[in-house]
């Protein structure tokens, strides 16, 4: 897999290639940047052909005919580990520190964590120390680098992270966004990119490896970049360069390694790949890491319940109004009072299933949250996939009211719920006339509906409505088995912010359909469910 900007499709009536400038930048890097680590320490950094042709030359060479300004104001570079990623970014930082002619130029290194933000910055410091030209021009401090500009002002390079703060008031000419895949949301990235608006020819330079969060901003930008490279999204201002293996490639074949890493046998050799591949052969966790870091393949963080590609294909367009004419079953997964609560309705129509989902969250965990680990909650509240209740705990009376509204709109037969943490709300729902069925979370209760729901999704007979919150929760779920082969889903207890509540509410609602009177056998008869 290699997705790159197709320069043959550039409109030559609007743009031209400045060969002289492109060559000057290449020459500058190769004359002033020296390796700082490994066997080549102290030697000039000679750019590989792919680095010149795919990144450096097009970034600095393609320009607008009308203004002479650079065509590309953003770049998305995704390459495997040991491809010279940080060093390439440091080289571009040196270009902007030294020969970029813009007064008061600001450079920022951006990452989610302070440590990550410092990697390219520290590499830049080391490059400066080994370059007589740069060393004579730059002042190096603990958290910044400064150099004079061409009009008597000062250029600065500093690092920003969500941990360190300091984002306010910046106006960067160059923003280096490192390892986007670990960003929890788009907050930092969006702020930095918006802050570049006053610059004539800024550059937002994203450089990352693949990650394990298929629902975060990193994967969103990955997908967007590939669509730009394919021509499915029109964005003439973004340069794209993505190298990696395809998901169906044999991860242990050397041909895959060569395909995935353009620096194979240059900055990393066969022996290093063999070492990591041997680990991956005996460990599922190591295999995931090998695919991400060395093959640049996005993966789920663990052995999930349903592959994301399978899940996303199980939906189709339909008239939502038709659901009013059919009976449905509900599933209510109650959170602790300070967390997300999920409610699902599932219909069975012509041997296919339809799901609608509602999520509630205390505002102190959503738009007013200071906990940045609640990754997309703000976006989902904004897009009305999650509804907030006031305060720092969930408002059960509000949820009862909402369920009452839904009961007027739809023909809800029964609602399955988990008895845990339900003593506040279950009696009130019963008083409101709801038929409630206690649905325990043990292997016997969860096994049949979980397996059957998986089969429905795999056969594209369960329409989940493409709900992004539910998709995220599906990706958070892992399978746990008992000695008898029964299964249930659970979240990773080491990652409490990875929720699966909406998935559980769907399984419970779907499970009630399996107990219809015309079923051959009811798993409800096994003693794990109770009607109150």
Coordinates of C-alpha atoms in Angstrom, one line a residue:
X1 CA 0.0 0.0 0.0
X2 CA 1.3 3.4 -1.0
X3 CA -1.0 6.3 -1.2
X4 CA 0.7 9.4 -2.5
X5 CA -0.3 12.7 -4.1
X6 CA -0.4 12.2 -7.9
X7 CA 1.6 15.2 -9.2
X8 CA 0.5 14.4 -12.8
X9 CA -3.0 15.6 -11.9
X10 CA -1.9 19.1 -10.8
X11 CA -3.5 21.9 -12.8
X12 CA -0.6 23.5 -14.6
X13 CA -2.7 26.5 -15.4
X14 CA -2.7 27.3 -11.6
X15 CA 0.5 25.9 -10.4
X16 CA 4.2 25.6 -11.4
X17 CA 7.1 23.6 -10.1
X18 CA 10.1 25.7 -8.9
X19 CA 12.9 23.3 -9.5
X20 CA 15.5 25.8 -8.2
X21 CA 13.8 26.3 -4.8
X22 CA 13.2 22.5 -4.5
X23 CA 16.9 21.8 -5.1
X24 CA 18.0 24.5 -2.8
X25 CA 16.1 22.9 0.1
X26 CA 17.5 19.4 -0.7
X27 CA 21.0 20.9 -0.9
X28 CA 20.6 22.8 2.3
X29 CA 19.5 19.7 4.2
X30 CA 22.3 17.5 2.8
X31 CA 24.9 20.1 3.6
X32 CA 23.8 21.3 7.0
X33 CA 22.0 18.4 8.6
X34 CA 24.2 15.5 10.0
X35 CA 23.1 12.2 11.6
X36 CA 23.2 12.4 15.4
X37 CA 22.8 8.7 16.3
X38 CA 24.0 5.3 15.2
X39 CA 26.8 4.2 12.8
X40 CA 26.3 7.3 10.7
X41 CA 26.5 9.8 13.5
X42 CA 28.4 12.9 12.2
X43 CA 27.8 12.0 8.6
X44 CA 25.7 14.3 6.3
X45 CA 22.0 13.3 6.0
X46 CA 21.7 12.3 2.4
X47 CA 18.0 12.2 1.5
X48 CA 16.6 9.0 0.0
X49 CA 15.0 9.3 -3.4
X50 CA 11.5 8.8 -1.9
X51 CA 12.1 11.5 0.7
X52 CA 13.1 13.9 -2.0
X53 CA 10.4 13.0 -4.6
X54 CA 7.5 12.3 -2.3
X55 CA 8.0 15.0 0.4
X56 CA 10.7 17.6 0.3
X57 CA 10.7 18.7 -3.4
X58 CA 6.9 18.9 -3.8
X59 CA 6.5 20.7 -0.5
X60 CA 8.9 23.4 -1.3
X61 CA 8.8 23.3 -5.2
X62 CA 5.1 23.5 -6.1
X63 CA 3.8 27.0 -6.1
X64 CA 0.8 29.2 -7.1
X65 CA 1.4 31.0 -10.4
X66 CA -0.7 33.9 -9.2
X67 CA 1.2 34.6 -6.0
X68 CA 4.4 32.5 -6.0
X69 CA 3.4 31.1 -2.6
X70 CA 3.7 27.4 -1.8
X71 CA 0.9 25.2 -3.0
X72 CA 0.9 22.9 -0.1
X73 CA 0.0 24.3 3.4
X74 CA -0.5 20.9 5.0
X75 CA 1.2 17.5 4.7
X76 CA 0.1 14.1 6.0
X77 CA 3.1 11.7 6.2
X78 CA 2.4 8.2 7.5
X79 CA 5.4 5.8 7.5
X80 CA 6.5 2.8 9.7
X81 CA 8.9 2.9 12.6
X82 CA 12.6 3.3 11.8
X83 CA 11.9 5.2 8.5
X84 CA 13.7 8.3 9.7
X85 CA 10.5 10.0 10.7
X86 CA 11.6 12.2 13.5
X87 CA 14.9 13.1 11.8
X88 CA 13.1 14.1 8.6
X89 CA 10.8 16.4 10.6
X90 CA 13.8 17.9 12.4
X91 CA 15.4 18.7 9.0
X92 CA 12.3 20.6 7.9
X93 CA 12.4 22.5 11.2
X94 CA 15.9 23.5 10.4
X95 CA 14.9 24.8 7.0
X96 CA 12.3 27.0 8.6
X97 CA 14.6 28.1 11.4
X98 CA 17.4 29.1 8.9
X99 CA 16.4 29.9 5.3
X100 CA 12.6 30.4 5.4
X101 CA 12.1 34.1 4.7
X102 CA 9.1 35.1 6.8
X103 CA 9.5 37.7 9.6
X104 CA 8.9 36.6 13.1
X105 CA 8.4 33.0 12.0
X106 CA 7.1 30.7 14.7
X107 CA 7.7 26.9 14.7
X108 CA 5.8 24.6 17.1
X109 CA 6.3 21.0 17.7
X110 CA 2.9 19.5 18.7
X111 CA 2.1 16.1 20.3
X112 CA -0.5 14.9 22.8
X113 CA 2.1 14.2 25.5
X114 CA 5.0 16.4 26.6
X115 CA 7.5 13.5 26.1
X116 CA 6.3 12.9 22.5
X117 CA 6.3 16.6 21.7
X118 CA 10.0 16.8 22.7
X119 CA 11.3 14.0 20.3
X120 CA 11.5 16.1 17.2
X121 CA 12.5 19.2 19.2
X122 CA 15.4 17.3 20.8
X123 CA 16.5 15.9 17.5
X124 CA 16.5 19.5 16.1
X125 CA 18.7 20.6 19.0
X126 CA 21.2 17.8 18.3
X127 CA 21.2 18.7 14.5
X128 CA 22.0 22.4 15.4
X129 CA 24.8 21.4 17.7
X130 CA 26.5 19.4 14.9
X131 CA 26.0 22.1 12.2
X132 CA 28.5 25.0 12.3
X133 CA 26.1 27.2 10.3
X134 CA 23.1 26.5 12.5
X135 CA 25.1 26.6 15.8
X136 CA 26.4 30.1 14.9
X137 CA 22.8 31.4 14.3
X138 CA 20.7 29.7 16.9
X139 CA 20.3 30.1 20.7
X140 CA 19.2 26.8 22.3
X141 CA 17.3 26.9 25.6
X142 CA 15.6 24.1 27.5
X143 CA 12.2 24.6 26.0
X144 CA 12.8 26.8 23.0
X145 CA 15.2 27.6 20.1
X146 CA 15.6 31.1 18.7
X147 CA 17.3 32.5 15.6
X148 CA 17.3 35.9 13.9
X149 CA 15.1 36.5 10.9
X150 CA 16.0 38.5 7.8
X151 CA 14.4 41.7 9.0
X152 CA 15.9 42.0 12.4
X153 CA 13.3 40.1 14.3
X154 CA 13.3 36.7 15.9
X155 CA 12.3 33.2 14.9
X156 CA 11.2 30.8 17.6
X157 CA 10.7 27.1 18.0
X158 CA 8.9 25.7 21.0
X159 CA 7.0 22.6 21.9
X160 CA 3.3 22.3 22.7
X161 CA 1.3 19.4 24.2
X162 CA -2.0 18.9 25.8
X163 CA -0.1 18.1 29.0
X164 CA 2.1 21.2 28.9
X165 CA -0.5 23.6 27.6
X166 CA 0.7 27.0 26.1
X167 CA -1.4 26.8 23.0
X168 CA -3.0 30.3 23.3
X169 CA -1.6 33.1 21.3
X170 CA 0.5 31.1 18.9
X171 CA 0.7 31.9 15.2
X172 CA 3.0 29.2 13.7
X173 CA 4.5 29.3 10.3
X174 CA 5.4 25.6 10.7
X175 CA 3.5 23.2 13.0
X176 CA 5.1 19.7 13.3
X177 CA 2.4 17.3 14.6
X178 CA 4.1 14.2 15.7
X179 CA 2.4 10.8 16.2
X180 CA -1.1 11.9 15.6
X181 CA -2.4 8.4 16.3
X182 CA -2.0 8.9 20.0
X183 CA -4.1 12.1 20.1
X184 CA -7.2 11.6 22.1
X185 CA -9.3 14.1 20.1
X186 CA -8.9 16.8 17.6
X187 CA -8.6 19.6 20.1
X188 CA -4.9 20.4 19.9
X189 CA -4.7 19.8 16.2
X190 CA -7.7 22.0 15.3
X191 CA -6.4 24.8 17.5
X192 CA -2.9 24.8 15.9
X193 CA -4.2 24.6 12.4
X194 CA -6.7 27.5 13.0
X195 CA -3.9 29.6 14.5
X196 CA -2.0 29.4 11.2
X197 CA -4.6 31.4 9.3
X198 CA -2.7 34.8 9.5
X199 CA 0.4 33.3 7.7
X200 CA 0.8 33.6 4.0
X201 CA 2.2 30.2 3.4
X202 CA 2.1 28.1 6.6
X203 CA 2.8 24.4 6.8
X204 CA 1.0 21.9 9.0
X205 CA 3.3 18.9 8.9
X206 CA 1.7 15.7 10.3
X207 CA 4.1 12.8 10.6
X208 CA 2.9 9.6 12.2
X209 CA 2.9 5.8 12.3
X210 CA -0.3 3.7 12.3
X211 CA -2.2 3.4 15.5
X212 CA -4.6 1.1 17.4
X213 CA -7.6 3.5 17.8
X214 CA -9.9 3.2 14.8
X215 CA -12.3 5.8 16.2
X216 CA -9.9 8.6 17.0
X217 CA -8.7 11.7 15.1
X218 CA -5.6 9.9 13.9
X219 CA -7.6 7.3 11.9
X220 CA -10.0 9.9 10.7
X221 CA -7.1 11.9 9.2
X222 CA -5.6 8.7 7.8
X223 CA -8.8 7.9 6.0
X224 CA -9.2 11.5 4.8
X225 CA -5.6 11.6 3.5
X226 CA -6.1 8.4 1.5
X227 CA -9.3 9.7 0.0
X228 CA -7.4 12.9 -1.0
X229 CA -4.7 10.8 -2.6
X230 CA -7.3 8.8 -4.4
X231 CA -9.0 11.9 -5.7
X232 CA -12.2 11.1 -3.8
X233 CA -11.8 14.3 -1.7
X234 CA -10.6 17.5 -3.4
X235 CA -8.0 19.3 -1.4
X236 CA -5.2 20.8 -3.5
X237 CA -3.5 22.2 -0.4
X238 CA -2.6 18.9 1.2
X239 CA 0.3 16.7 0.3
X240 CA -0.1 13.0 1.1
X241 CA 2.5 10.3 1.5
X242 CA 1.4 7.0 3.1
X243 CA 3.5 3.8 3.0
X244 CA 2.4 0.5 4.5
X245 CA 1.4 -3.0 4.0
X246 CA -2.2 -4.0 3.0
X247 CA -4.2 -5.9 5.6
X248 CA -4.3 -9.0 3.5
X249 CA -0.5 -9.1 3.0
X250 CA 1.5 -11.9 4.8
X251 CA 3.1 -10.0 7.7
X252 CA 6.0 -12.5 7.8
X253 CA 7.0 -12.3 4.1
X254 CA 10.0 -10.1 3.4
X255 CA 8.2 -8.8 0.3
X256 CA 5.7 -7.2 2.7
X257 CA 8.5 -5.6 4.7
X258 CA 10.0 -4.0 1.6
X259 CA 6.6 -2.8 0.5
X260 CA 5.7 -1.3 3.9
X261 CA 8.9 0.5 4.7
X262 CA 10.5 2.7 2.0
X263 CA 13.7 2.8 4.1
X264 CA 14.0 -1.0 4.3
X265 CA 17.6 -2.0 4.2
X266 CA 18.6 1.6 4.7
X267 CA 17.7 2.7 8.3
X268 CA 16.4 -0.7 9.3
X269 CA 17.4 -4.1 8.0
X270 CA 16.2 -7.6 7.6
X271 CA 17.6 -8.8 10.9
X272 CA 15.6 -6.2 12.9
X273 CA 12.4 -7.2 11.0
X274 CA 13.1 -10.9 11.6
X275 CA 13.5 -10.3 15.3
X276 CA 10.2 -8.5 15.6
X277 CA 8.5 -11.0 13.3
X278 CA 9.6 -13.9 15.5
X279 CA 7.9 -12.2 18.5
X280 CA 4.8 -11.7 16.5
X281 CA 4.5 -15.4 15.6
X282 CA 3.9 -16.4 19.2
X283 CA 1.9 -13.5 20.6
X284 CA -1.3 -11.9 19.4
X285 CA -0.3 -8.7 21.2
X286 CA 3.1 -8.7 19.6
X287 CA 1.5 -9.3 16.2
X288 CA -0.6 -6.3 16.5
X289 CA 2.4 -4.2 17.5
X290 CA 4.4 -5.6 14.6
X291 CA 1.7 -4.7 12.1
X292 CA 1.4 -1.2 13.5
X293 CA 5.0 -0.2 14.0
X294 CA 6.8 -2.1 11.3
X295 CA 4.1 -2.6 8.6
X296 CA 2.2 0.6 9.3
X297 CA -1.2 -1.2 9.4
X298 CA -3.9 0.3 11.6
X299 CA -5.2 -2.4 14.1
X300 CA -7.6 -2.7 16.9
X301 CA -5.9 -2.6 20.3
X302 CA -6.9 -6.2 21.2
X303 CA -8.7 -9.2 19.8
X304 CA -12.1 -7.6 19.4
X305 CA -15.5 -9.0 19.1
X306 CA -16.2 -8.0 15.5
X307 CA -13.8 -6.5 13.0
X308 CA -14.4 -2.9 12.3
X309 CA -14.6 -3.5 8.6
X310 CA -17.3 -6.1 9.1
X311 CA -19.3 -3.9 11.5
X312 CA -19.3 -0.8 9.2
X313 CA -20.8 -2.8 6.3
X314 CA -23.9 -3.9 8.3
X315 CA -26.2 -1.0 7.6
X316 CA -28.4 0.3 4.9
X317 CA -30.7 3.3 4.2
X318 CA -34.3 3.0 5.2
X319 CA -37.3 5.2 6.0
X320 CA -37.1 5.7 9.8
X321 CA -40.9 6.3 9.9
X322 CA -41.6 2.6 9.2
X323 CA -40.3 1.7 12.6
X324 CA -43.4 3.2 14.2
X325 CA -45.5 0.4 12.6
X326 CA -43.6 -2.5 14.2
X327 CA -43.0 -3.7 17.8
X328 CA -39.6 -3.5 19.3
X329 CA -37.6 -4.5 22.4
X330 CA -35.4 -2.3 24.5
X331 CA -32.1 -2.7 26.3
X332 CA -31.1 -0.3 29.1
X333 CA -27.5 -0.3 30.4
X334 CA -27.2 1.9 33.4
X335 CA -23.9 3.4 34.2
X336 CA -22.6 4.6 37.5
X337 CA -24.3 7.9 38.1
X338 CA -21.2 9.8 36.8
X339 CA -20.8 7.9 33.6
X340 CA -22.5 7.2 30.2
X341 CA -25.9 5.5 30.1
X342 CA -27.1 3.7 27.0
X343 CA -30.6 2.7 25.7
X344 CA -31.2 0.7 22.6
X345 CA -34.3 -0.3 20.7
X346 CA -34.2 -3.3 18.3
X347 CA -36.8 -4.2 15.7
X348 CA -37.2 -7.4 13.7
X349 CA -38.7 -6.7 10.2
X350 CA -38.6 -9.3 7.4
X351 CA -35.9 -11.3 9.1
X352 CA -33.7 -8.3 9.5
X353 CA -32.9 -6.3 12.6
X354 CA -32.9 -2.5 13.1
X355 CA -31.3 -0.7 16.0
X356 CA -31.7 2.8 17.3
X357 CA -29.6 4.1 20.2
X358 CA -29.6 6.9 22.7
X359 CA -26.8 7.9 25.0
X360 CA -26.8 10.2 28.1
X361 CA -23.9 11.7 29.9
X362 CA -23.5 14.2 32.8
X363 CA -22.3 17.4 31.4
X364 CA -19.3 17.3 33.7
X365 CA -18.1 14.3 31.8
X366 CA -18.9 15.9 28.4
X367 CA -18.6 19.4 27.2
X368 CA -17.7 20.7 30.6
X369 CA -15.2 17.9 31.4
X370 CA -11.7 18.6 32.4
X371 CA -10.8 15.0 31.8
X372 CA -9.3 14.9 28.3
X373 CA -9.4 11.1 28.3
X374 CA -13.1 11.3 27.4
X375 CA -12.0 11.4 23.8
X376 CA -14.9 12.2 21.3
X377 CA -17.6 13.0 23.9
X378 CA -17.5 16.7 23.0
X379 CA -17.9 16.0 19.3
X380 CA -20.6 13.5 19.8
X381 CA -22.6 15.9 22.1
X382 CA -22.2 18.6 19.4
X383 CA -23.5 16.2 16.7
X384 CA -26.3 15.0 19.0
X385 CA -25.3 11.4 19.3
X386 CA -25.0 11.9 23.0
X387 CA -27.4 14.0 25.1
X388 CA -26.1 15.7 28.3
X389 CA -27.8 15.9 31.6
X390 CA -27.0 18.8 33.9
X391 CA -24.6 18.4 36.7
X392 CA -21.9 15.9 37.6
X393 CA -24.2 12.8 37.9
X394 CA -26.7 11.3 35.5
X395 CA -30.2 12.5 36.0
X396 CA -32.4 9.4 36.2
X397 CA -35.6 11.4 36.2
X398 CA -34.6 12.9 32.8
X399 CA -33.9 9.4 31.4
X400 CA -37.3 8.2 32.6
X401 CA -38.9 11.1 30.9
X402 CA -37.0 10.4 27.7
X403 CA -38.0 6.7 27.8
X404 CA -41.6 7.8 28.2
X405 CA -41.3 9.9 25.1
X406 CA -39.9 7.0 23.1
X407 CA -42.7 4.8 24.4
X408 CA -45.2 7.1 22.9
X409 CA -43.3 7.1 19.6
X410 CA -42.6 3.4 19.3
X411 CA -44.3 0.2 20.2
X412 CA -41.9 -1.0 23.0
X413 CA -42.9 -4.5 24.2
X414 CA -40.4 -4.9 27.0
X415 CA -37.1 -3.5 28.2
X416 CA -34.2 -5.6 29.4
X417 CA -31.9 -4.2 32.0
X418 CA -29.0 -5.1 34.2
X419 CA -30.0 -5.2 37.9
X420 CA -26.7 -3.7 38.9
X421 CA -27.1 -0.1 39.8
X422 CA -30.8 -0.1 38.8
X423 CA -32.5 0.2 42.2
X424 CA -33.1 3.9 41.7
X425 CA -34.7 3.7 38.3
X426 CA -36.3 0.3 37.8
X427 CA -39.1 0.8 40.3
X428 CA -40.0 4.1 38.7
X429 CA -40.0 2.7 35.2
X430 CA -42.2 -0.1 36.5
X431 CA -44.6 2.5 37.9
X432 CA -44.7 4.2 34.5
X433 CA -46.0 1.0 33.0
X434 CA -42.9 -0.4 31.4
X435 CA -42.6 -4.2 31.2
X436 CA -39.1 -4.8 32.6
X437 CA -37.0 -7.9 32.3
X438 CA -33.9 -8.3 34.4
X439 CA -31.1 -9.5 32.1
X440 CA -28.1 -10.7 34.0
X441 CA -24.7 -10.3 32.6
X442 CA -23.4 -13.9 33.2
X443 CA -22.2 -16.3 30.5
X444 CA -25.5 -18.1 30.2
X445 CA -27.5 -15.0 29.6
X446 CA -25.1 -13.3 27.3
X447 CA -23.8 -16.2 25.3
X448 CA -26.7 -16.8 22.9
X449 CA -27.6 -13.2 22.0
X450 CA -23.9 -12.3 21.6
X451 CA -23.1 -15.1 19.2
X452 CA -26.4 -14.7 17.3
X453 CA -25.9 -10.9 17.0
X454 CA -22.4 -11.4 15.7
X455 CA -23.9 -13.8 13.0
X456 CA -26.5 -11.2 12.1
X457 CA -23.8 -8.5 11.7
X458 CA -21.6 -10.7 9.6
X459 CA -24.5 -11.5 7.3
X460 CA -25.4 -7.8 7.1
X461 CA -28.8 -8.4 8.7
X462 CA -28.4 -6.1 11.7
X463 CA -28.7 -2.4 10.8
X464 CA -26.9 -0.4 13.5
X465 CA -27.6 2.9 11.8
X466 CA -23.9 3.7 11.5
X467 CA -23.9 5.3 14.9
X468 CA -20.3 6.5 15.7
X469 CA -20.7 6.1 19.5
X470 CA -21.8 2.5 19.1
X471 CA -19.1 1.8 16.6
X472 CA -16.5 3.1 19.1
X473 CA -18.0 0.8 21.8
X474 CA -17.9 -2.2 19.5
X475 CA -14.2 -1.6 19.0
X476 CA -13.7 -1.4 22.8
X477 CA -15.2 -4.9 23.4
X478 CA -13.2 -8.0 23.8
X479 CA -14.5 -11.6 24.1
X480 CA -14.3 -13.6 27.4
X481 CA -15.1 -17.3 27.4
X482 CA -15.9 -19.9 30.1
X483 CA -14.7 -23.5 30.1
X484 CA -18.0 -24.6 28.5
X485 CA -17.4 -22.3 25.5
X486 CA -20.0 -19.7 26.5
X487 CA -18.9 -16.1 25.7
X488 CA -19.7 -12.6 26.9
X489 CA -18.2 -9.2 26.1
X490 CA -16.2 -7.1 28.4
X491 CA -14.2 -3.9 28.3
X492 CA -10.5 -3.6 29.1
X493 CA -10.4 -3.0 32.9
X494 CA -7.0 -1.3 32.3
X495 CA -8.7 1.3 30.1
X496 CA -11.8 2.5 32.1
X497 CA -12.6 5.2 29.5
X498 CA -13.2 2.6 26.8
X499 CA -16.9 2.0 27.1
X500 CA -19.1 -0.8 25.8
X501 CA -22.5 0.2 27.4
X502 CA -24.3 0.7 24.1
X503 CA -23.2 -2.7 22.8
X504 CA -24.5 -4.4 25.9
X505 CA -27.8 -2.6 25.6
X506 CA -28.1 -3.8 22.0
X507 CA -27.3 -7.4 23.0
X508 CA -29.9 -7.3 25.7
X509 CA -32.6 -5.9 23.4
X510 CA -31.7 -8.3 20.7
X511 CA -31.7 -11.1 23.2
X512 CA -35.4 -10.5 23.9
X513 CA -36.1 -11.2 20.3
X514 CA -34.5 -14.7 20.7
X515 CA -37.1 -15.4 23.5
X516 CA -40.1 -14.9 21.2
X517 CA -42.7 -17.6 21.7
X518 CA -42.0 -19.1 18.3
X519 CA -38.3 -19.8 19.2
X520 CA -37.3 -23.4 19.5
X521 CA -35.5 -22.9 22.7
X522 CA -35.3 -19.9 25.0
X523 CA -32.1 -19.1 26.8
X524 CA -34.3 -17.3 29.3
X525 CA -35.3 -20.7 30.7
X526 CA -31.8 -21.2 32.1
X527 CA -32.5 -19.2 35.2
X528 CA -30.5 -16.1 34.6
X529 CA -33.4 -13.7 33.7
X530 CA -36.3 -12.5 35.8
X531 CA -39.4 -10.5 35.0
X532 CA -40.5 -8.0 37.7

